Short mmCIF file of C-alpha atoms in Angstrom, two decimals:
data_model
loop_
_atom_site.label_atom_id
_atom_site.label_comp_id
_atom_site.label_asym_id
_atom_site.label_seq_id
_atom_site.Cartn_x
_atom_site.Cartn_y
_atom_site.Cartn_z
CA UNK N 1 -48.76 6.86 31.86
CA UNK N 2 -48.75 4.91 28.64
CA UNK N 3 -45.62 6.66 27.48
CA UNK N 4 -43.86 5.84 30.74
CA UNK N 5 -44.67 2.14 30.40
CA UNK N 6 -43.36 2.03 26.87
CA UNK N 7 -40.15 3.70 27.91
CA UNK N 8 -39.78 1.26 30.79
CA UNK N 9 -40.28 -1.68 28.44
CA UNK N 10 -37.76 -0.21 26.03
CA UNK N 11 -35.31 0.12 28.88
CA UNK N 12 -35.72 -3.56 29.72
CA UNK N 13 -35.03 -4.40 26.11
CA UNK N 14 -31.84 -2.33 26.17
CA UNK N 15 -30.63 -3.98 29.39
CA UNK N 16 -31.38 -7.61 28.59
CA UNK N 17 -31.20 -7.61 24.82
CA UNK N 18 -34.95 -8.28 24.43
CA UNK N 19 -38.30 -7.02 25.68
CA UNK N 20 -39.62 -8.43 28.93
CA UNK N 21 -36.42 -8.79 30.95
CA UNK N 22 -34.41 -12.01 31.50
CA UNK N 23 -36.96 -14.61 30.50
CA UNK N 24 -34.90 -15.54 27.45
CA UNK N 25 -37.82 -15.44 24.97
CA UNK N 26 -37.41 -13.56 21.69
CA UNK N 27 -39.61 -10.54 21.20
CA UNK N 28 -41.53 -9.94 17.99
CA UNK N 29 -39.73 -10.91 14.81
CA UNK N 30 -36.25 -10.15 16.19
CA UNK N 31 -33.99 -13.02 17.29
CA UNK N 32 -32.77 -13.26 20.85
CA UNK N 33 -29.55 -11.33 21.52
CA UNK N 34 -27.99 -11.82 24.98
CA UNK N 35 -27.38 -8.59 26.79
CA UNK N 36 -23.93 -7.71 28.15
CA UNK N 37 -25.27 -8.19 31.67
CA UNK N 38 -26.38 -11.73 30.91
CA UNK N 39 -23.09 -12.52 29.21
CA UNK N 40 -21.28 -11.27 32.30
CA UNK N 41 -23.37 -13.51 34.52
CA UNK N 42 -22.69 -16.56 32.35
CA UNK N 43 -18.99 -15.75 32.26
CA UNK N 44 -18.98 -15.45 36.04
CA UNK N 45 -20.67 -18.85 36.42
CA UNK N 46 -18.15 -20.49 34.11
CA UNK N 47 -15.24 -18.91 35.97
CA UNK N 48 -16.67 -20.01 39.30
CA UNK N 49 -17.13 -23.57 38.04
CA UNK N 50 -13.54 -23.65 36.78
CA UNK N 51 -12.25 -22.32 40.09
CA UNK N 52 -14.24 -24.92 42.01
CA UNK N 53 -12.90 -27.70 39.80
CA UNK N 54 -9.35 -26.45 40.21
CA UNK N 55 -9.66 -26.20 43.99
CA UNK N 56 -11.12 -29.72 44.18
CA UNK N 57 -8.31 -31.11 42.01
CA UNK N 58 -5.60 -29.37 44.03
CA UNK N 59 -7.05 -30.45 47.38
CA UNK N 60 -7.35 -34.04 46.16
CA UNK N 61 -3.79 -34.03 44.87
CA UNK N 62 -2.48 -32.52 48.10
CA UNK N 63 -4.30 -35.13 50.18
CA UNK N 64 -2.95 -37.95 48.02
CA UNK N 65 0.60 -36.62 48.28
CA UNK N 66 0.37 -36.31 52.07
CA UNK N 67 -0.99 -39.85 52.43
CA UNK N 68 1.68 -41.19 50.11
CA UNK N 69 4.47 -39.51 52.05
CA UNK N 70 3.08 -40.74 55.37
CA UNK N 71 2.88 -44.33 54.11
CA UNK N 72 6.21 -44.56 52.29
CA UNK N 73 8.08 -42.92 55.17
CA UNK N 74 6.63 -45.29 57.77
CA UNK N 75 9.28 -47.49 59.44
CA UNK N 76 7.63 -50.72 58.34
CA UNK N 77 6.83 -49.69 54.76
CA UNK N 78 9.59 -51.73 53.02
CA UNK N 79 8.42 -54.95 54.66
CA UNK N 80 4.77 -54.09 54.09
CA UNK N 81 5.41 -53.32 50.43
CA UNK N 82 7.15 -56.64 49.94
CA UNK N 83 4.40 -58.58 51.74
CA UNK N 84 1.28 -56.90 50.35
CA UNK N 85 2.32 -55.18 47.11
CA UNK N 86 4.72 -57.55 45.39
CA UNK N 87 4.58 -57.17 41.61
CA UNK N 88 5.88 -60.71 41.14
CA UNK N 89 3.10 -62.35 43.14
CA UNK N 90 0.52 -59.99 41.66
CA UNK N 91 1.40 -61.19 38.15
CA UNK N 92 1.18 -64.79 39.31
CA UNK N 93 -2.14 -64.36 41.10
CA UNK N 94 -4.03 -62.19 38.62
CA UNK N 95 -4.93 -64.85 35.99
CA UNK N 96 -5.91 -67.38 38.65
CA UNK N 97 -8.02 -64.84 40.50
CA UNK N 98 -9.78 -63.92 37.27
CA UNK N 99 -10.46 -67.58 36.58
CA UNK N 100 -11.99 -67.97 40.03
CA UNK N 101 -13.99 -64.77 39.62
CA UNK N 102 -16.12 -66.48 36.98
CA UNK N 103 -17.57 -68.64 39.76
CA UNK N 104 -18.46 -65.51 41.75
CA UNK N 105 -20.20 -64.02 38.72
CA UNK N 106 -22.23 -67.18 38.15
CA UNK N 107 -23.21 -67.28 41.81
CA UNK N 108 -24.27 -63.64 41.60
CA UNK N 109 -26.51 -64.27 38.59
CA UNK N 110 -28.14 -67.44 39.89
CA UNK N 111 -28.48 -66.35 43.51
CA UNK N 112 -29.68 -62.90 42.48
CA UNK N 113 -32.64 -64.36 40.60
CA UNK N 114 -33.39 -66.84 43.39
CA UNK N 115 -33.23 -64.10 46.02
CA UNK N 116 -35.66 -61.88 44.12
CA UNK N 117 -38.18 -64.69 43.58
CA UNK N 118 -38.01 -66.04 47.13
CA UNK N 119 -37.99 -62.57 48.65
CA UNK N 120 -41.09 -61.60 46.68
CA UNK N 121 -42.95 -64.73 47.80
CA UNK N 122 -42.06 -64.09 51.44
CA UNK N 123 -43.09 -60.44 51.19
CA UNK N 124 -46.44 -61.36 49.66
CA UNK N 125 -46.98 -63.96 52.38
CA UNK N 126 -46.32 -61.35 55.06
CA UNK N 127 -48.85 -58.94 53.55
CA UNK N 128 -51.70 -61.42 53.08
CA UNK N 129 -54.87 -60.36 54.85
CA UNK N 130 -57.36 -62.37 56.82
CA UNK N 131 -57.08 -64.75 59.78
CA UNK N 132 -56.86 -67.79 57.53
CA UNK N 133 -53.42 -66.64 56.35
CA UNK N 134 -52.03 -66.13 59.86
CA UNK N 135 -49.82 -69.28 59.73
CA UNK N 136 -48.22 -68.04 56.50
CA UNK N 137 -47.66 -64.57 57.93
CA UNK N 138 -46.15 -66.01 61.11
CA UNK N 139 -43.88 -68.37 59.18
CA UNK N 140 -42.71 -65.57 56.87
CA UNK N 141 -42.05 -63.26 59.82
CA UNK N 142 -40.09 -65.97 61.64
CA UNK N 143 -38.04 -66.63 58.49
CA UNK N 144 -37.07 -62.99 58.03
CA UNK N 145 -36.31 -62.48 61.72
CA UNK N 146 -34.12 -65.57 61.90
CA UNK N 147 -32.04 -65.13 58.77
CA UNK N 148 -31.63 -61.38 59.18
CA UNK N 149 -30.34 -61.95 62.70
CA UNK N 150 -28.08 -64.90 61.85
CA UNK N 151 -24.62 -63.78 60.63
CA UNK N 152 -24.01 -64.82 57.06
CA UNK N 153 -20.69 -66.49 57.86
CA UNK N 154 -22.38 -68.72 60.46
CA UNK N 155 -25.17 -69.55 58.03
CA UNK N 156 -22.57 -70.56 55.46
CA UNK N 157 -20.77 -72.78 57.95
CA UNK N 158 -24.00 -74.48 58.99
CA UNK N 159 -25.15 -75.14 55.43
CA UNK N 160 -21.82 -75.79 53.69
CA UNK N 161 -20.20 -77.81 56.48
CA UNK N 162 -23.18 -79.10 58.45
CA UNK N 163 -25.39 -80.46 55.69
CA UNK N 164 -22.72 -82.84 54.26
CA UNK N 165 -22.09 -84.14 57.78
CA UNK N 166 -25.69 -85.41 57.91
CA UNK N 167 -24.96 -87.80 55.00
CA UNK N 168 -28.50 -87.53 53.69
CA UNK N 169 -29.30 -89.58 50.62
CA UNK N 170 -29.95 -87.49 47.52
CA UNK N 171 -28.70 -84.25 49.11
CA UNK N 172 -25.82 -82.58 47.31
CA UNK N 173 -22.52 -81.95 49.03
CA UNK N 174 -21.25 -79.56 46.35
CA UNK N 175 -19.88 -76.52 48.22
CA UNK N 176 -20.89 -74.21 45.38
CA UNK N 177 -24.55 -75.26 45.50
CA UNK N 178 -24.62 -75.27 49.28
CA UNK N 179 -22.90 -71.88 49.45
CA UNK N 180 -25.37 -70.45 46.96
CA UNK N 181 -28.21 -71.85 49.05
CA UNK N 182 -26.89 -70.15 52.17
CA UNK N 183 -26.53 -66.84 50.33
CA UNK N 184 -30.07 -67.15 49.00
CA UNK N 185 -31.51 -67.90 52.43
CA UNK N 186 -29.86 -64.88 54.02
CA UNK N 187 -30.38 -62.32 51.29
CA UNK N 188 -33.97 -63.35 50.56
CA UNK N 189 -34.84 -62.31 54.12
CA UNK N 190 -33.46 -58.81 53.51
CA UNK N 191 -35.02 -58.50 50.07
CA UNK N 192 -38.37 -59.70 51.44
CA UNK N 193 -38.43 -56.75 53.83
CA UNK N 194 -37.57 -54.40 50.97
CA UNK N 195 -40.47 -55.75 48.92
CA UNK N 196 -42.80 -55.64 51.92
CA UNK N 197 -41.96 -51.99 52.52
CA UNK N 198 -42.76 -51.28 48.88
CA UNK N 199 -46.08 -53.13 49.05
CA UNK N 200 -47.13 -51.30 52.20
CA UNK N 201 -46.14 -47.95 50.67
CA UNK N 202 -48.87 -48.31 48.03
CA UNK N 203 -51.94 -46.46 49.26
CA UNK N 204 -54.93 -48.70 50.09
CA UNK N 205 -57.05 -46.64 47.71
CA UNK N 206 -55.11 -48.20 44.82
CA UNK N 207 -56.25 -51.66 45.84
CA UNK N 208 -59.79 -50.42 46.49
CA UNK N 209 -59.95 -48.79 43.06
CA UNK N 210 -58.79 -52.03 41.45
CA UNK N 211 -61.45 -53.99 43.31
CA UNK N 212 -64.11 -51.49 42.25
CA UNK N 213 -63.17 -52.20 38.63
CA UNK N 214 -63.90 -55.89 39.13
CA UNK N 215 -60.39 -57.20 39.82
CA UNK N 216 -59.93 -59.90 42.41
CA UNK N 217 -57.49 -59.51 45.30
CA UNK N 218 -54.95 -61.57 43.41
CA UNK N 219 -55.35 -59.54 40.23
CA UNK N 220 -55.15 -56.26 42.14
CA UNK N 221 -51.94 -57.41 43.81
CA UNK N 222 -50.39 -58.57 40.56
CA UNK N 223 -51.42 -55.76 38.22
CA UNK N 224 -51.71 -52.74 40.54
CA UNK N 225 -49.82 -53.12 43.82
CA UNK N 226 -46.70 -55.10 42.90
CA UNK N 227 -45.68 -53.00 39.86
CA UNK N 228 -45.74 -49.84 41.96
CA UNK N 229 -44.02 -51.51 44.91
CA UNK N 230 -41.17 -52.91 42.82
CA UNK N 231 -40.65 -49.62 40.97
CA UNK N 232 -40.33 -47.71 44.22
CA UNK N 233 -37.86 -50.18 45.72
CA UNK N 234 -35.42 -50.43 42.80
CA UNK N 235 -32.57 -48.49 44.52
CA UNK N 236 -32.49 -50.59 47.73
CA UNK N 237 -32.82 -53.76 45.67
CA UNK N 238 -29.79 -52.77 43.62
CA UNK N 239 -27.87 -52.04 46.83
CA UNK N 240 -28.65 -55.55 48.08
CA UNK N 241 -27.42 -56.91 44.75
CA UNK N 242 -24.11 -55.07 45.21
CA UNK N 243 -23.75 -56.56 48.70
CA UNK N 244 -24.55 -60.02 47.35
CA UNK N 245 -21.84 -59.64 44.73
CA UNK N 246 -19.24 -59.03 47.43
CA UNK N 247 -20.46 -61.80 49.71
CA UNK N 248 -20.19 -64.45 47.01
CA UNK N 249 -16.52 -64.57 48.00
CA UNK N 250 -17.51 -66.18 51.31
CA UNK N 251 -18.39 -69.48 49.62
CA UNK N 252 -14.66 -70.19 49.64
CA UNK N 253 -14.94 -71.39 53.24
CA UNK N 254 -16.38 -74.64 51.89
CA UNK N 255 -13.53 -75.21 49.47
CA UNK N 256 -15.07 -73.76 46.30
CA UNK N 257 -12.36 -72.31 44.06
CA UNK N 258 -13.55 -68.75 43.55
CA UNK N 259 -11.46 -65.58 43.35
CA UNK N 260 -10.85 -65.48 47.10
CA UNK N 261 -9.95 -69.16 47.34
CA UNK N 262 -7.61 -68.90 44.36
CA UNK N 263 -5.79 -66.08 46.13
CA UNK N 264 -5.79 -68.04 49.39
CA UNK N 265 -4.06 -71.00 47.75
CA UNK N 266 -1.20 -68.82 46.53
CA UNK N 267 -0.94 -67.10 49.92
CA UNK N 268 -0.74 -70.45 51.69
CA UNK N 269 2.12 -71.52 49.46
CA UNK N 270 4.11 -68.27 49.40
CA UNK N 271 3.15 -66.59 52.70
CA UNK N 272 2.79 -63.39 50.68
CA UNK N 273 -0.52 -61.52 50.93
CA UNK N 274 -0.40 -59.74 47.58
CA UNK N 275 -2.94 -62.17 46.03
CA UNK N 276 -5.51 -60.97 48.58
CA UNK N 277 -4.94 -57.40 47.40
CA UNK N 278 -5.38 -58.53 43.80
CA UNK N 279 -8.63 -60.33 44.64
CA UNK N 280 -9.89 -57.30 46.53
CA UNK N 281 -9.14 -54.96 43.63
CA UNK N 282 -10.90 -57.31 41.21
CA UNK N 283 -14.02 -57.28 43.39
CA UNK N 284 -13.86 -53.49 43.62
CA UNK N 285 -13.57 -53.22 39.84
CA UNK N 286 -16.63 -55.45 39.50
CA UNK N 287 -18.61 -53.54 42.13
CA UNK N 288 -17.97 -49.95 41.01
CA UNK N 289 -20.07 -50.10 37.80
CA UNK N 290 -22.97 -51.62 39.73
CA UNK N 291 -22.66 -48.96 42.42
CA UNK N 292 -22.58 -46.12 39.91
CA UNK N 293 -25.59 -47.61 38.12
CA UNK N 294 -27.44 -47.74 41.44
CA UNK N 295 -26.60 -44.09 42.11
CA UNK N 296 -27.79 -43.13 38.63
CA UNK N 297 -31.10 -44.95 39.05
CA UNK N 298 -31.62 -43.39 42.48
CA UNK N 299 -30.89 -39.87 41.21
CA UNK N 300 -33.17 -40.38 38.21
CA UNK N 301 -36.06 -41.52 40.40
CA UNK N 302 -35.48 -38.60 42.77
CA UNK N 303 -35.70 -36.18 39.84
CA UNK N 304 -38.90 -37.79 38.63
CA UNK N 305 -40.38 -37.60 42.11
CA UNK N 306 -39.38 -33.93 42.45
CA UNK N 307 -40.99 -33.14 39.09
CA UNK N 308 -44.19 -34.90 40.06
CA UNK N 309 -43.59 -37.90 37.82
CA UNK N 310 -44.57 -41.45 38.58
CA UNK N 311 -42.39 -43.52 40.87
#
């Protein structure tokens, strides 16, 4: 029986290039030498990957060609091309749209920070325990229900156009500040629910363990609950940030000269809609890196969760 086992082991070494089969570990003092069977498998995988890439490229190219032919052969394409894809108006609009985009970027940075801070405060208020905090919980719930249900465009009109009509002393009428306020009010309601979901996802035993170590409720929330809650909610928070970046263009309804308003001025003068296309492409170019970063963070956290890492 011993001889048979040795022969079987030797056979495995001959097939796979090493003792013990396909585990890829060198045996004894000899270096690992891939067997012909393993080399064939690796070659097959490479060939299959190349074929898949080629098929994907060909199908994408074929789809693009079909769409192009359908569009350019449409009866109204010449007029549409002149109205929406004019190179002359694109060259005129591009620098002005870029100049206005700086306002959108500043709004994104300032409103993003304000949304995170206000959303966190509202989420904490909604998760406070005890009957004494019921008014805060009710107020926070009413806030999130109202601003999540109110369309953003209506909120902007009320704040940007309605507040100046009140003629209140000491209240700004700057459309940029008022537009940023409206964006903050709306998005903080959404972000508050994201934070609240993260807080409630932390198991109560975490808070109990912190209390058993002598931490107060406030310390347990700050040092134990909130770090875990925020870490778990990073992907949806980044998605809200991407949406906020796009919606900064809506502040133009109050007269602020951002990328959209800069395009609108040229359109109103020329009756050519190419500047809108330019503004849209600029926003897309700004959004794509943020979207890809969000996807990367989400995939990374999914891998950590699958491997049993901390989230």
